[in-house]
Coordinates of C-alpha atoms in Angstrom, one line a residue:
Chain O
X1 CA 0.0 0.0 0.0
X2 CA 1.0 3.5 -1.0
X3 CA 2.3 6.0 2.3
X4 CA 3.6 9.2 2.6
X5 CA 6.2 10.0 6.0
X6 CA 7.0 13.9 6.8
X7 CA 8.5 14.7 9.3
X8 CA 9.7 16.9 11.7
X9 CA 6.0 16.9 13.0
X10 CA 6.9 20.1 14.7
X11 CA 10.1 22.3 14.4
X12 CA 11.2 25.7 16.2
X13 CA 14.1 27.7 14.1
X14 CA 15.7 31.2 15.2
X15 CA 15.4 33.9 12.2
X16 CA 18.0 32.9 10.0
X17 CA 18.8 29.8 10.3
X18 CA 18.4 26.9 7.6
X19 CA 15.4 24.7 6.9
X20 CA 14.9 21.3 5.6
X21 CA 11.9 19.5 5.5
X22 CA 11.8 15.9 4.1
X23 CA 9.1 13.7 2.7
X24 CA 8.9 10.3 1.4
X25 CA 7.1 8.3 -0.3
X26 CA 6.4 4.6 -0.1
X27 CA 4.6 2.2 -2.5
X28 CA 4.5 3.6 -5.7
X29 CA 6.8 4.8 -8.5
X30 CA 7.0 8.0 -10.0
X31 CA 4.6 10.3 -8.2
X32 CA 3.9 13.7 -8.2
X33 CA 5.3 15.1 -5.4
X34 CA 4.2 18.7 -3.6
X35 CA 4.8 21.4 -0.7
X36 CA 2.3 23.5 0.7
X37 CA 1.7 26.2 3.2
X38 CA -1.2 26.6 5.5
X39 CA -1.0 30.1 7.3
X40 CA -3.2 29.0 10.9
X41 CA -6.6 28.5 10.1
X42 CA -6.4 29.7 6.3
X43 CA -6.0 27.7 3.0
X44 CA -3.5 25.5 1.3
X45 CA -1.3 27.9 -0.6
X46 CA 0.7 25.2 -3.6
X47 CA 4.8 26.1 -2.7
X48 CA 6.4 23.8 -5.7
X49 CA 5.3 20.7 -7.3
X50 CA 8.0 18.1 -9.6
X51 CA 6.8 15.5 -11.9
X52 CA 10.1 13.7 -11.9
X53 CA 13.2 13.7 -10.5
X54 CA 15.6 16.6 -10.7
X55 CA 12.4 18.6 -11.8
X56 CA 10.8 21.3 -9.5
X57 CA 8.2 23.9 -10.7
X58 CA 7.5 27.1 -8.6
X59 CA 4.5 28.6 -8.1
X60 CA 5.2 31.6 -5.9
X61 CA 8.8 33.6 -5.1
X62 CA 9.7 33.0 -1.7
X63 CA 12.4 32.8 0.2
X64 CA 12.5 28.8 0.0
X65 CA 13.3 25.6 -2.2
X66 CA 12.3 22.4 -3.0
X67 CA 14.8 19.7 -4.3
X68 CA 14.1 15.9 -5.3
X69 CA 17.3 13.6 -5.2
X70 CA 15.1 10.2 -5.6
X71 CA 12.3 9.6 -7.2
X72 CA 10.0 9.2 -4.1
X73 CA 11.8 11.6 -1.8
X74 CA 11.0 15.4 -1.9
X75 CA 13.0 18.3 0.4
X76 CA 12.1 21.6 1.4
X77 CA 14.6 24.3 2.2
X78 CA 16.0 27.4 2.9
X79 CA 19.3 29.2 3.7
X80 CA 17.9 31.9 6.4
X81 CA 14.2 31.7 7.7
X82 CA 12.3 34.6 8.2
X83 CA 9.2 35.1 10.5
X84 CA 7.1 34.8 7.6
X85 CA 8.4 31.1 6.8
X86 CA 6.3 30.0 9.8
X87 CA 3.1 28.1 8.9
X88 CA 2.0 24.6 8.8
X89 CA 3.9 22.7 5.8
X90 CA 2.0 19.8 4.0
X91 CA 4.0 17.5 1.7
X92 CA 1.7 15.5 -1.0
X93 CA 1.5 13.1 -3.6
X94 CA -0.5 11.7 -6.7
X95 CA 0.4 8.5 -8.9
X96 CA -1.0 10.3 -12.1
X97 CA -3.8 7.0 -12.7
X98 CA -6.1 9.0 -11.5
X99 CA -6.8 12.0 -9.9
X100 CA -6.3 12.5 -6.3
X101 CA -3.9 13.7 -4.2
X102 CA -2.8 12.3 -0.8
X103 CA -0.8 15.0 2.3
X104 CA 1.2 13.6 4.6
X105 CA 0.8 14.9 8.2
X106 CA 2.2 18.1 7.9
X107 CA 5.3 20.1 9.6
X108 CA 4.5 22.8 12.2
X109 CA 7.1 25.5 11.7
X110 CA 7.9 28.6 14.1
X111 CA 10.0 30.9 13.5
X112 CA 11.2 33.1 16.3
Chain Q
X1 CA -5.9 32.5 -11.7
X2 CA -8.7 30.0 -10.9
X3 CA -10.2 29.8 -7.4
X4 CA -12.8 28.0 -6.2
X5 CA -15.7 29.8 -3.9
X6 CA -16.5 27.4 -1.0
X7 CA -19.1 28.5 1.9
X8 CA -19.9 28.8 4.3
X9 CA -17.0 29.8 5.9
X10 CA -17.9 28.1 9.5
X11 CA -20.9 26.3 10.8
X12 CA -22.1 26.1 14.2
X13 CA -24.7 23.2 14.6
X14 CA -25.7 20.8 16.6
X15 CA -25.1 17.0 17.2
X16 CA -27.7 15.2 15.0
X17 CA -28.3 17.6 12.5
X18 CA -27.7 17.4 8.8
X19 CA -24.6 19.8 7.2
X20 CA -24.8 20.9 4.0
X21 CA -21.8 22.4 2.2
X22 CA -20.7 24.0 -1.6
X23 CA -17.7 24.7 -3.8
X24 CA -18.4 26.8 -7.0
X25 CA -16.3 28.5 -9.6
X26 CA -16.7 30.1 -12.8
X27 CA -14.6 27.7 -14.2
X28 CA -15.2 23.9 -15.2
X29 CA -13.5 21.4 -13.5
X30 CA -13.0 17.8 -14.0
X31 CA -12.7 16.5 -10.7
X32 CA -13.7 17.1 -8.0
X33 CA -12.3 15.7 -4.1
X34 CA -13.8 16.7 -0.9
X35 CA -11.0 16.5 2.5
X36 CA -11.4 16.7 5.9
X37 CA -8.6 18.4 8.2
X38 CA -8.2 17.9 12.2
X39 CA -6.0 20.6 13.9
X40 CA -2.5 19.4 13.5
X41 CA -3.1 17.4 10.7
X42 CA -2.9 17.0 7.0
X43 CA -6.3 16.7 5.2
X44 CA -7.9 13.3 4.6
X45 CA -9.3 12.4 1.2
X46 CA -13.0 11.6 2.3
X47 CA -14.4 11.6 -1.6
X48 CA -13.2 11.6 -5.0
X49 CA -16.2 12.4 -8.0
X50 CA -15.0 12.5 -11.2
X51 CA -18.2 12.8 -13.6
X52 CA -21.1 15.7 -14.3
X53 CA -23.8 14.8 -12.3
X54 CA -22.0 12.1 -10.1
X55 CA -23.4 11.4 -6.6
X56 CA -21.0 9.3 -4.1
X57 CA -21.2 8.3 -0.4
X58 CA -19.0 7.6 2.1
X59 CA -20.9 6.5 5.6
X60 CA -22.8 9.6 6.3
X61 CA -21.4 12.0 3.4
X62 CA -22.3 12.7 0.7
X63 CA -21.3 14.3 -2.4
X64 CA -22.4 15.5 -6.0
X65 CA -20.5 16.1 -8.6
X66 CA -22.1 19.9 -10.1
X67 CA -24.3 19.5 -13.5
X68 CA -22.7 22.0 -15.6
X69 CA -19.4 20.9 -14.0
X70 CA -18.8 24.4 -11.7
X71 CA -19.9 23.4 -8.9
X72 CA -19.8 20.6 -5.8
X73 CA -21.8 19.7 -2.9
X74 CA -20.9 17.9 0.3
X75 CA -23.4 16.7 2.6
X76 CA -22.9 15.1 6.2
X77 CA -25.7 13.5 8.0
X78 CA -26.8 12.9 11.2
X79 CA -23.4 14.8 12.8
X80 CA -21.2 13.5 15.9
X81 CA -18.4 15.5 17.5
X82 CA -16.2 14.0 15.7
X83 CA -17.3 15.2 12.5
X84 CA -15.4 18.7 14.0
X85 CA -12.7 20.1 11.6
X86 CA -12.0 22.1 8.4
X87 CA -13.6 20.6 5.3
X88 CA -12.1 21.6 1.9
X89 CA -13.4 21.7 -1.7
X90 CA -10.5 21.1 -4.8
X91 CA -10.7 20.7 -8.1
X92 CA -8.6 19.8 -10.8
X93 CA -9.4 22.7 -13.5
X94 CA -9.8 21.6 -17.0
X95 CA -6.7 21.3 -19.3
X96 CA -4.4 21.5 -16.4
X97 CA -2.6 19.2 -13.9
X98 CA -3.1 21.4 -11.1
X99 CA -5.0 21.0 -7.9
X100 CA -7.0 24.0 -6.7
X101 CA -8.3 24.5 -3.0
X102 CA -11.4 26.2 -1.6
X103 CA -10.9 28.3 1.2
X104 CA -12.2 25.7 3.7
X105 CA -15.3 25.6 6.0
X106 CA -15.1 25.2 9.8
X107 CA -18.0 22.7 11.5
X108 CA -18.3 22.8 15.2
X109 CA -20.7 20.2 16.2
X110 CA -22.0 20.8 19.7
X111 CA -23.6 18.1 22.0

């Protein structure tokens, strides 16, 4: 059967320091893997998204980046947090057969 | 860009009674998938629908897959406490790949 793992669950970072976030995923080949940002109590805001490996689309400027060394593993990053970077972070997948898309359990991030 | 238009925003009801949600859009969409969110959590798939005029349980939802393609319904029945969380709308637009959200609507079911 087909699993996502995120993790940290929860992570506290001093303004600039570095992020990285890491999701994997377990039962299937070639997914589409994505990042996105909850702001408490808003919507899911789409960070990047790749189709393949070595391939990351952006959807908004920020002060972060997504990598994707393996096929089923998908990073998160950033060279110096800001206050703003805090938010709850959802990584995600879809096979492609059909369409749905599946979040792992999310990473709550504080910046202070 | 696309957005979906999802209300209400919150609902206050109370346990036992029947919840009744929407996602529209000016835009046609070609599937549509209703989550769930606890606080602290990622959202839960709860239903796929991926025809016009498709109608889909789950236990005690219930969805519908808009006529002219714009719009979806999710209905819960017969609500518990744990039916408590943030339920969101998305919809895969037509001729894209991407995954749009609603803006989420907050139950609170009260004993």
């Amino acid at each position: 059967s087909q699993t996502i793992h995120q993790w940290p669950a929860t992570l506290v970072q001093p303004v600039g320091s570095p992020l990285s976030l890491e999701c994997t995923v377990e039962g299937t080949s070639n997914p589409n893997l994505y990042w996105y940002r909850q702001a408490a109590g808003r919507g899911l805001q789409l960070l990047f998204y790749s189709v393949g490996i070595g391939q990351i689309s952006s959807e908004v400027p920020q002060n972060l980046s997504a990598s994707r060394p393996q096929d089923r593993q998908f990073i998160l990053s950033s060279k110096k947090l800001l206050l703003s970077d805090s938010g709850f972070y959802l990584c995600a997948y879809e096979t492609g057969v059909v369409e749905k898309l599946f979040f792992g359990s999310g990473t709550q991030l504080s910046v202070l | 860009g696309q957005q979906l238009n999802q209300s209400p925003q919150s609902m206050f009801i109370q346990e036992g009674e029947d919840v009744s949600m929407n996602c529209t859009s000016s835009s046609i969409f070609n599937t549509w998938l209703w989550y769930k969110q606890d606080p602290g959590e990622g959202p839960v798939l709860l239903i796929a629908l991926y025809k016009a005029g498709e109608l889909t349980s789950n236990g005690r939802l219930t969805a519908q897959f808009g006529i002219t393609r714009k719009d979806s319904f999710l209905n819960i029945s017969a609500s518990i406490p744990s039916d408590v969380g943030i339920y969101f709308c998305a919809g895969y637009y037509q001729n894209t790949d991407k995954l749009i959200f609603g803006t989420g609507t907050r139950l609170q079911v009260f004993p």
